[in-house]
């Protein structure tokens, strides 16, 4: 999770904002690179991050054997106690 | 058929669909009313969240804003998507794991304090009302421009529709209507974008066409963005892709606004509440991902639309005789959203970065709505965009109204005033609260306070400075106490609110030099958030630790998800 959040920070704040001008000297097709990160790339990276997280957490859940127990049925869930 | 005929047809069809869905999904329990019985699949919840989140501002205003801001428009693009990473990783699965119905309820339980809960209720209600007023206004604008009815009648029609499906169907009705509304709004957004991209660059995918080369006109063969930079230089405007040039926001301001919007997104109650509607924590994680994909679809298209619209608008209008101005120009001029003043009396429209010679003022809100007409797309596409704008505004309004209704009936009436309230009474109260909120929203839409746009910045700042730190600490720091949380929330809100009120309403002429660290009121929520964190953590260390059962509860929220392994 720490790794994913670091990527989130680096791509949006560093590549998209702080280093946008130096990166703009490079081009990606018709895009200045820094501009591309700010208006396109960052959003793609965000999507990939949430996907990787969902995937990694599913694996951890499986290792702990909780993947096929819907949590609303587990005794540790508080959701049904309020009804 | 005319644009107006098509608009009546498409708006009529979509509204009928929404009403049918509402009748099909009506509910009879509080669980159904508040959280759709927790049976929403992640994919559907992703779509509903996307529609819930993408408001009239995203659909109608955002591309227009970016079109005039160029690079700086990225504050909205990254700010309003990056928050979902925080939601998916840090908040949504844990809040779902804990269950319950509302965000103030979590705050109240986690911080074992009714005071904390009541503060959270008022934040939630305030944030939601400021937002909903803007949505109703958007409904009114679309109605008045495309159906040529009075804004007031437009708002009343919108209110009646939302009233019907929110009050009858509750969260279940809202969720499935939002799924339909998402489909309408994304199709309405993508079709004109694809058509324009194809026309201008030969690429059918706007995200690629955005970086493509111009096909026609005097700039044929040049990259689209280079063309824009060149046009801007000629007109004496800052370059479109330029970042830290004169006339644009400073780096520190862009950083803090982006941060405030991201964190604000992750703290908005109507977004958080959507993750309560799925069956379990795993579904919450995946629905955050789906939501981000669906939002990203519109948000990566938007900057392309902005660039196309910018080139088109300047090429169609600049140095053209006013006499030959196209039909759409005249219709928007009648609404007062385009203003032309022939300063040098030569009968030509001259657009310029120099305020003394500029003759054309275009309201930024009309770019998306006018874009298909500017690009001369057929009438049904124009009508589709109108239907999409309505879908975006109504879906967000409904989600916000549910937050208000749940806060009043569940958090204030049931928990604070009448704990033993039976379920059927609570359900009736929730419906009455929703009905009341719809009417207030309608009144705000008809008589908008003159500062809706500023107030939206306020809503994000407040959400960033109040909810986000408290929720995050509530989940990840067992040591945070009720005293810490209350002090943090009050200071975060107090600081952010007074800064915004001061620089927006009392001293609005202040320049960047007078701002704290040169941060504008839009970005000050970031500082409010930092203050909240610092105070909450410090105060907590000097007050008695939370009771054991609360500490165990936090362990429980986190453990079955296995986060202790990797965090």
XYZ file of C-alpha atoms in Angstrom:
650
model
C 0.000 0.000 0.000
C 2.865 2.340 0.835
C 4.344 1.638 -2.599
C 1.053 2.353 -4.353
C 0.555 5.615 -2.465
C 4.115 6.671 -3.308
C 3.391 6.111 -6.991
C 0.181 8.105 -6.592
C 2.159 10.984 -5.110
C 5.050 10.888 -7.570
C 2.905 10.776 -10.702
C 0.395 13.426 -9.737
C 2.398 15.898 -7.689
C 5.929 15.451 -8.993
C 5.530 14.480 -12.673
C 2.265 16.367 -13.221
C 3.045 19.551 -11.314
C 6.507 20.112 -9.850
C 8.570 18.832 -12.792
C 6.108 19.719 -15.519
C 8.343 22.275 -17.228
C 11.492 20.160 -17.539
C 9.327 17.249 -18.756
C 7.648 19.454 -21.349
C 10.926 19.500 -23.296
C 10.210 15.906 -24.232
C 7.318 14.957 -26.441
C 4.951 12.018 -26.569
C 3.423 12.211 -30.042
C 1.919 15.672 -30.184
C 1.934 16.082 -26.400
C 4.536 17.885 -24.314
C 5.320 15.111 -21.776
C 4.640 17.033 -18.540
C 1.348 18.305 -19.916
C 0.407 14.753 -20.912
C 1.078 13.449 -17.401
C -1.012 16.243 -15.897
C -4.038 15.894 -18.156
C -3.969 12.228 -19.244
C -1.259 10.010 -17.775
C -1.999 10.635 -14.117
C -5.595 9.444 -14.538
C -4.482 6.222 -16.272
C -2.000 5.597 -13.471
C -4.720 6.149 -10.841
C -6.874 3.487 -12.488
C -3.977 1.031 -12.622
C -3.213 1.671 -8.931
C -6.744 0.848 -7.782
C -6.695 -2.257 -9.968
C -3.388 -3.494 -8.561
C -4.626 -2.820 -5.040
C -7.851 -4.759 -5.582
C -5.867 -7.624 -7.032
C -3.266 -7.679 -4.247
C -5.889 -7.527 -1.520
C -7.829 -10.389 -3.089
C -4.672 -12.487 -2.882
C -4.136 -11.612 0.761
C -7.796 -12.400 1.497
C -7.394 -15.798 -0.140
C -4.291 -16.551 1.873
C -6.246 -15.820 5.032
C -9.165 -17.874 3.814
C -11.718 -15.087 4.016
C -12.361 -14.665 0.316
C -15.479 -16.753 0.045
C -17.125 -15.588 3.232
C -19.208 -12.547 2.393
C -18.292 -10.242 5.243
C -21.927 -9.348 5.916
C -22.355 -12.912 7.159
C -19.225 -12.960 9.309
C -19.577 -12.351 13.039
C -17.008 -9.570 12.876
C -19.232 -7.370 10.730
C -21.197 -4.726 12.550
C -23.543 -3.911 9.737
C -26.421 -6.101 10.749
C -26.368 -5.274 14.441
C -27.970 -1.911 13.864
C -31.039 -3.273 12.196
C -36.427 17.626 -36.785
C -35.204 20.739 -34.987
C -32.845 20.798 -32.017
C -35.781 21.627 -29.772
C -37.887 18.742 -31.086
C -35.036 16.282 -30.594
C -34.398 17.621 -27.093
C -38.059 17.131 -26.075
C -37.925 13.604 -27.476
C -34.657 12.528 -25.800
C -35.327 14.219 -22.470
C -38.830 12.704 -22.490
C -37.500 9.192 -23.134
C -34.772 9.397 -20.475
C -37.144 10.799 -17.846
C -39.646 8.004 -18.542
C -36.876 5.460 -18.028
C -35.890 7.027 -14.693
C -39.494 6.929 -13.473
C -39.970 3.296 -14.518
C -36.807 2.333 -12.649
C -38.058 4.159 -9.564
C -41.353 2.242 -9.578
C -39.586 -1.058 -10.117
C -37.126 -0.495 -7.261
C -39.325 1.024 -4.546
C -38.373 0.029 -1.008
C -40.036 -0.760 2.300
C -37.182 -1.034 4.828
C -34.670 1.427 6.296
C -31.848 -0.764 5.024
C -33.308 -0.522 1.524
C -33.840 3.203 1.847
C -30.392 4.078 3.214
C -28.054 1.526 1.636
C -30.108 -0.263 -1.057
C -30.206 -3.415 1.094
C -26.413 -3.747 0.574
C -27.048 -5.810 -2.531
C -25.543 -3.641 -5.269
C -22.924 -5.455 -7.398
C -19.535 -3.656 -7.687
C -19.881 -2.915 -11.401
C -23.310 -1.312 -10.955
C -22.071 0.540 -7.898
C -19.109 1.806 -9.914
C -21.477 3.259 -12.502
C -23.763 4.698 -9.842
C -20.790 6.231 -8.034
C -19.533 7.733 -11.272
C -22.941 9.312 -11.988
C -23.263 10.363 -8.364
C -19.872 12.011 -8.502
C -19.968 13.586 -11.960
C -22.216 16.536 -11.501
C -23.382 19.376 -13.679
C -19.968 20.884 -12.911
C -18.063 17.920 -14.396
C -20.352 17.524 -17.380
C -21.205 21.096 -18.296
C -18.550 23.348 -16.790
C -15.273 21.445 -16.495
C -14.173 21.173 -20.126
C -15.080 24.841 -20.563
C -12.970 25.824 -17.567
C -9.999 23.815 -18.833
C -10.489 25.327 -22.272
C -9.832 28.750 -20.790
C -7.174 27.647 -18.286
C -5.025 25.343 -20.441
C -2.456 23.465 -18.361
C -3.796 24.818 -15.066
C -7.107 23.008 -15.705
C -5.256 19.930 -14.512
C -6.221 20.885 -10.955
C -9.721 19.611 -11.763
C -8.601 16.613 -13.808
C -6.178 15.224 -11.229
C -7.965 16.687 -8.212
C -11.275 15.052 -8.996
C -9.853 11.636 -9.934
C -6.879 11.193 -7.590
C -9.206 11.192 -4.595
C -10.501 7.784 -5.675
C -7.082 6.254 -5.102
C -7.293 7.466 -1.502
C -10.845 6.182 -1.248
C -10.039 2.740 -2.622
C -6.867 2.259 -0.584
C -7.581 4.022 2.670
C -11.280 4.511 3.336
C -13.934 2.648 1.341
C -13.171 -0.997 2.277
C -12.803 -0.185 5.980
C -15.913 1.927 6.216
C -17.855 -0.824 4.473
C -16.370 -3.402 6.819
C -17.687 -1.448 9.745
C -21.122 -1.239 8.140
C -23.854 1.016 9.517
C -25.683 3.569 7.383
C -24.060 6.993 7.486
C -20.671 8.649 7.878
C -21.633 10.648 10.993
C -22.679 7.323 12.509
C -19.150 5.965 12.040
C -17.653 9.151 13.476
C -19.994 8.987 16.485
C -19.221 5.323 17.234
C -15.507 5.427 16.589
C -15.059 8.515 18.748
C -17.630 7.315 21.337
C -19.177 10.756 21.346
C -22.540 12.193 20.301
C -20.873 15.611 20.057
C -18.514 14.365 17.355
C -21.490 12.824 15.589
C -23.523 16.021 15.642
C -20.577 18.062 14.307
C -20.206 15.525 11.512
C -23.946 15.720 10.749
C -23.782 19.473 10.331
C -20.720 19.241 8.078
C -22.481 16.626 5.954
C -25.669 18.664 5.633
C -23.840 21.883 4.852
C -21.571 20.328 2.248
C -24.521 18.578 0.582
C -26.799 21.612 0.408
C -24.162 23.869 -1.144
C -23.620 21.227 -3.774
C -27.242 20.536 -4.533
C -28.040 24.187 -5.198
C -25.527 24.167 -8.049
C -27.071 21.014 -9.555
C -30.571 22.444 -9.623
C -29.221 25.567 -11.258
C -27.630 23.394 -13.962
C -30.999 21.747 -14.589
C -32.585 25.176 -14.961
C -29.942 26.372 -17.452
C -30.302 23.315 -19.701
C -34.088 23.625 -19.706
C -34.078 27.306 -20.514
C -31.565 27.073 -23.348
C -32.743 23.925 -25.137
C -36.439 23.656 -24.317
C -36.937 27.404 -24.099
C -39.017 27.158 -20.979
C -38.543 29.442 -18.019
C -35.681 28.535 -15.640
C -38.205 28.306 -12.799
C -40.375 25.782 -14.642
C -37.240 23.847 -15.577
C -36.188 23.617 -11.934
C -39.706 22.564 -10.880
C -39.745 19.738 -13.460
C -36.322 18.599 -12.237
C -37.430 18.723 -8.607
C -40.558 16.710 -9.378
C -38.549 13.935 -11.049
C -35.960 13.699 -8.266
C -38.723 13.857 -5.666
C -40.435 10.920 -7.279
C -37.547 8.496 -7.434
C -35.652 9.566 -4.324
C -38.636 9.577 -1.995
C -40.172 6.363 -3.314
C -37.105 4.351 -4.156
C -34.624 5.641 -1.561
C -31.052 4.498 -2.121
C -32.192 1.535 -4.229
C -34.157 3.758 -6.585
C -31.328 6.276 -6.717
C -28.683 3.619 -7.382
C -30.388 2.046 -10.371
C -31.479 5.401 -11.774
C -27.878 6.522 -11.488
C -26.742 3.490 -13.465
C -29.111 4.545 -16.262
C -28.043 8.168 -15.924
C -24.404 7.204 -16.187
C -25.078 5.462 -19.487
C -26.932 8.504 -20.807
C -24.317 11.002 -19.726
C -21.261 9.096 -20.919
C -22.784 8.427 -24.345
C -23.823 12.069 -24.560
C -20.277 13.144 -23.699
C -18.384 10.717 -25.919
C -20.384 10.949 -29.172
C -19.686 14.634 -29.867
C -16.090 14.244 -28.625
C -15.442 11.349 -31.007
C -17.120 13.160 -33.899
C -15.113 16.333 -33.371
C -11.845 14.450 -32.889
C -12.475 12.558 -36.116
C -13.243 15.761 -37.999
C -10.253 17.696 -36.729
C -7.474 15.117 -36.459
C -8.677 11.934 -38.174
C -8.455 10.007 -34.882
C -11.695 8.520 -33.566
C -10.345 8.307 -30.008
C -10.317 11.825 -28.544
C -7.551 10.898 -26.057
C -5.269 10.236 -29.043
C -6.657 12.928 -31.318
C -5.815 15.400 -28.568
C -2.134 14.739 -29.368
C -2.714 14.395 -33.108
C -2.182 16.820 -35.960
C -4.641 19.246 -37.530
C -6.214 18.064 -40.789
C -7.606 21.317 -42.173
C -7.267 25.076 -42.075
C -4.193 27.251 -42.046
C -2.527 25.065 -39.400
C -2.953 21.740 -41.262
C -0.125 19.322 -40.488
C 0.774 20.969 -37.193
C 0.177 19.220 -33.845
C -3.105 20.310 -32.306
C -1.532 21.466 -29.059
C 1.251 23.309 -30.881
C -1.445 25.032 -32.926
C -3.190 26.113 -29.758
C 0.033 27.481 -28.314
C 0.646 29.380 -31.556
C -2.879 30.806 -31.634
C -2.549 31.878 -28.013
C 0.779 33.600 -28.695
C -0.749 35.485 -31.616
C -3.614 36.692 -29.464
C -1.345 37.743 -26.611
C -2.581 34.992 -24.267
C -0.377 32.708 -22.130
C 0.535 29.485 -23.986
C -2.083 26.749 -23.614
C 0.320 24.024 -22.456
C 2.581 26.407 -20.521
C 2.668 25.779 -16.784
C 4.262 28.545 -14.748
C 3.867 31.431 -17.159
C 2.488 34.855 -16.370
C -1.271 35.004 -15.959
C -1.593 31.468 -14.627
C -1.662 30.071 -11.108
C 1.593 29.560 -9.192
C 3.037 26.112 -8.485
C 2.272 26.187 -4.769
C -1.325 27.150 -5.540
C -1.762 24.373 -8.120
C -0.297 21.875 -5.641
C -2.570 22.874 -2.799
C -5.742 23.128 -4.888
C -5.099 19.681 -6.380
C -4.520 18.285 -2.904
C -7.636 19.969 -1.474
C -9.797 18.614 -4.298
C -8.384 15.080 -4.001
C -8.753 14.912 -0.260
C -12.112 16.680 -0.449
C -13.328 14.024 -2.889
C -12.319 11.312 -0.469
C -14.206 13.097 2.309
C -17.475 13.880 0.560
C -20.330 12.105 2.330
C -22.418 11.395 -0.765
C -19.483 9.565 -2.355
C -18.511 7.670 0.810
C -22.081 6.538 1.416
C -22.139 4.772 -1.957
C -19.642 2.225 -0.643
C -22.143 1.197 2.024
C -24.434 -0.220 -0.648
C -22.207 -3.134 -1.683
C -22.195 -6.561 -0.011
C -18.678 -6.531 1.520
C -15.269 -4.864 1.824
C -13.907 -6.616 -1.226
C -16.817 -5.322 -3.311
C -16.086 -1.835 -1.945
C -12.497 -2.016 -3.243
C -13.565 -3.188 -6.671
C -16.399 -0.722 -6.969
C -13.938 2.102 -6.263
C -11.880 0.817 -9.182
C -14.904 0.586 -11.482
C -15.995 4.062 -10.437
C -12.555 5.424 -11.294
C -12.576 3.713 -14.694
C -15.980 5.189 -15.532
C -15.004 8.609 -14.245
C -11.667 8.401 -16.046
C -13.516 7.773 -19.295
C -15.065 11.225 -19.057
C -12.094 12.893 -17.385
C -9.562 11.854 -20.018
C -11.972 12.961 -22.750
C -12.654 16.336 -21.151
C -9.220 17.934 -21.765
C -9.419 16.809 -25.400
C -12.851 18.404 -25.720
C -11.404 21.563 -24.169
C -8.596 21.770 -26.696
C -10.850 21.041 -29.697
C -13.419 23.574 -28.525
C -10.748 26.177 -27.983
C -9.320 25.870 -31.508
C -12.807 25.712 -33.033
C -14.123 28.682 -31.166
C -11.220 30.958 -31.980
C -11.063 29.859 -35.620
C -14.821 30.245 -36.133
C -15.148 33.635 -34.509
C -11.914 35.601 -34.430
C -11.655 38.301 -37.131
C -15.001 37.212 -38.597
C -17.714 39.742 -39.474
C -20.368 39.916 -36.766
C -23.070 40.005 -39.471
C -22.173 36.461 -40.573
C -21.892 35.020 -37.061
C -23.365 31.511 -36.895
C -26.825 30.740 -35.505
C -25.563 29.260 -32.210
C -23.665 32.478 -31.557
C -26.914 34.436 -31.754
C -28.879 32.002 -29.551
C -26.265 32.088 -26.793
C -26.026 35.859 -27.129
C -29.741 36.028 -26.314
C -29.098 34.155 -23.043
C -26.419 36.705 -22.161
C -23.713 34.041 -21.943
C -21.876 35.333 -25.001
C -21.238 39.063 -25.124
C -19.825 40.887 -28.145
C -18.921 44.563 -28.043
C -17.502 46.101 -31.207
C -14.965 48.411 -29.600
C -13.209 49.603 -32.740
C -16.401 49.659 -34.806
C -15.051 47.601 -37.736
C -17.877 45.050 -37.610
C -15.388 42.199 -36.981
C -15.225 40.022 -33.876
C -11.764 40.416 -32.348
C -10.664 38.112 -29.553
C -7.528 39.075 -27.664
C -5.620 38.612 -24.439
C -5.511 42.381 -24.069
C -8.548 43.489 -22.041
C -8.640 46.866 -23.788
C -9.010 45.533 -27.318
C -10.833 42.257 -26.614
C -14.376 42.373 -27.994
C -15.662 38.917 -27.120
C -16.639 37.429 -23.781
C -17.742 33.804 -23.697
C -19.089 32.281 -20.496
C -16.986 29.215 -19.685
C -20.049 27.185 -18.734
C -21.383 27.030 -22.286
C -18.409 25.397 -24.014
C -19.622 21.790 -23.691
C -23.219 22.640 -24.530
C -22.239 24.824 -27.488
C -19.421 22.581 -28.734
C -21.535 20.286 -30.988
C -23.115 23.340 -32.568
C -19.762 25.054 -33.044
C -18.490 21.915 -34.797
C -21.728 21.772 -36.862
C -22.812 18.328 -35.656
C -26.416 17.206 -36.350
C -29.340 18.326 -34.199
C -29.821 15.018 -32.387
C -26.257 15.192 -31.013
C -26.953 18.635 -29.583
C -30.131 17.295 -27.962
C -28.252 14.293 -26.589
C -25.802 16.610 -24.847
C -28.736 18.432 -23.231
C -30.158 15.106 -21.972
C -26.696 14.144 -20.699
C -26.326 17.406 -18.799
C -29.677 16.773 -17.123
C -28.681 13.203 -16.234
C -25.458 14.457 -14.632
C -27.210 17.130 -12.600
C -30.141 14.973 -11.466
C -28.030 11.962 -10.471
C -25.771 14.053 -8.253
C -28.703 15.946 -6.758
C -30.418 12.678 -5.818
C -27.308 11.292 -4.101
C -26.863 14.478 -2.105
C -30.516 14.553 -1.064
C -30.204 11.051 0.314
C -27.258 12.133 2.490
C -29.292 15.014 3.855
C -32.290 12.796 4.470
C -30.266 10.075 6.206
C -28.411 12.624 8.342
C -31.640 14.148 9.568
C -33.716 11.031 10.109
C -31.047 8.542 11.152
C -28.389 10.646 12.871
C -30.343 13.488 14.414
C -33.849 12.135 15.013
C -33.147 8.501 15.736
C -29.792 8.490 17.508
C -29.781 11.790 19.291
C -33.439 12.417 20.030
C -35.478 9.207 19.932
C -33.390 6.062 20.098
C -36.250 3.584 20.223
C -37.924 4.960 17.092
C -39.526 2.002 15.261
C -38.353 1.207 11.758
C -41.525 2.203 9.938
C -41.564 5.592 11.668
C -37.904 6.134 10.816
C -38.608 5.253 7.200
C -41.466 7.753 7.093
C -39.212 10.386 8.688
C -36.503 9.670 6.103
C -39.029 10.187 3.299
C -40.317 13.410 4.833
C -36.735 14.669 5.264
C -35.945 13.771 1.644
C -39.082 15.540 0.416
C -38.246 18.611 2.458
C -34.642 18.626 1.184
C -35.837 18.353 -2.444
C -38.061 21.379 -2.008
C -35.299 23.437 -0.364
C -32.936 22.434 -3.182
C -35.522 23.574 -5.729
C -35.896 26.941 -4.033
C -32.103 27.343 -3.985
C -32.071 26.505 -7.698
C -34.724 29.100 -8.546
C -33.265 31.795 -6.297
C -29.574 30.856 -6.309
C -27.368 32.642 -3.834
C -25.092 34.787 -6.023
C -22.043 32.793 -5.042
C -22.789 29.156 -5.954
C -19.417 28.716 -7.657
C -17.486 30.010 -4.678
C -19.540 27.909 -2.314
C -18.519 24.739 -4.149
C -14.878 25.474 -3.323
C -16.104 25.887 0.211
C -17.702 22.421 0.174
C -14.466 20.744 -0.922
C -12.343 22.709 1.516
C -14.659 21.754 4.354
C -14.810 18.091 3.418
C -10.996 18.005 3.156
C -10.472 19.814 6.445
C -13.122 17.962 8.447
C -13.943 14.402 7.378
C -10.811 13.061 5.725
C -8.336 13.342 8.643
C -10.877 12.106 11.177
C -11.868 9.080 9.112
C -8.261 8.205 8.309
C -7.091 8.492 11.909
C -10.232 6.686 13.023
C -9.243 3.672 10.946
C -5.457 3.664 11.223
C -4.641 5.203 14.596
C -6.185 3.496 17.610
C -4.822 6.166 19.891
C -6.887 9.041 18.451
C -9.355 10.097 21.123
C -12.688 11.867 20.995
C -11.107 15.048 22.349
C -8.509 14.925 19.576
C -11.091 14.303 16.878
C -13.447 17.055 18.030
C -10.627 19.584 18.391
C -9.244 18.593 14.975
C -12.588 18.885 13.201
C -13.469 22.201 14.799
C -10.084 23.743 14.075
C -9.971 22.373 10.509
C -13.450 23.671 9.701
C -13.018 26.921 11.600
C -9.733 27.787 9.916
C -10.846 26.819 6.412
C -14.217 28.532 6.701
C -12.838 31.797 8.049
C -10.076 31.927 5.420
C -12.579 31.392 2.606
C -15.101 33.834 4.032
C -12.401 36.448 4.532
C -10.874 36.273 1.051
C -14.138 35.594 -0.805
C -16.617 37.902 0.828
C -14.865 40.406 3.079
C -11.671 41.171 1.175
C -12.148 39.650 -2.314
C -9.699 42.042 -3.990
C -6.687 40.698 -2.063
C -3.799 39.653 -4.305
C -1.693 36.515 -4.128
C 0.846 38.344 -1.964
C -1.667 38.757 0.836
C -2.682 35.085 0.794
C -1.155 32.743 3.338
C 1.833 31.076 1.593
C 0.293 32.463 -1.651
C -2.429 29.809 -1.496
C -5.822 30.845 -2.883
C -9.078 30.154 -0.978
C -9.747 27.153 -3.281
C -6.642 25.411 -2.004
C -6.733 26.373 1.640
C -8.548 23.158 2.594
C -5.108 21.515 2.313
C -3.753 23.644 5.158
C -6.984 23.069 7.100
C -6.454 19.336 6.682
C -2.852 19.487 7.889
C -3.934 21.512 10.939
C -6.671 18.993 11.666
C -4.161 16.117 11.557
C -1.642 17.905 13.784
C -4.198 18.957 16.387
C -6.034 15.631 16.436
C -2.803 13.674 16.936
C -1.350 16.044 19.539
C -4.518 16.388 21.633
C -5.007 12.622 21.535
C -1.606 12.028 23.133
C -2.558 14.181 26.126
C -6.016 12.730 26.729
C -7.005 9.295 28.064
C -6.926 6.577 25.367
C -10.184 5.360 23.786
C -12.085 2.612 25.679
C -11.026 -0.967 25.039
C -14.131 -1.931 23.073
C -13.485 0.916 20.614
C -9.870 -0.241 20.219
C -11.060 -3.789 19.563
C -13.563 -2.494 17.049
C -10.761 -0.787 15.096
C -8.760 -4.026 15.126
C -11.807 -5.807 13.776
C -12.401 -3.358 10.969
C -8.882 -3.786 9.769
C -7.979 -7.392 10.425
C -10.179 -9.469 8.080
C -8.935 -7.384 5.180
C -5.406 -8.410 6.055
C -3.973 -4.892 5.916
C -1.661 -5.531 8.834
C 0.411 -7.688 6.529
C 1.387 -4.893 4.202
C 0.960 -1.570 5.918
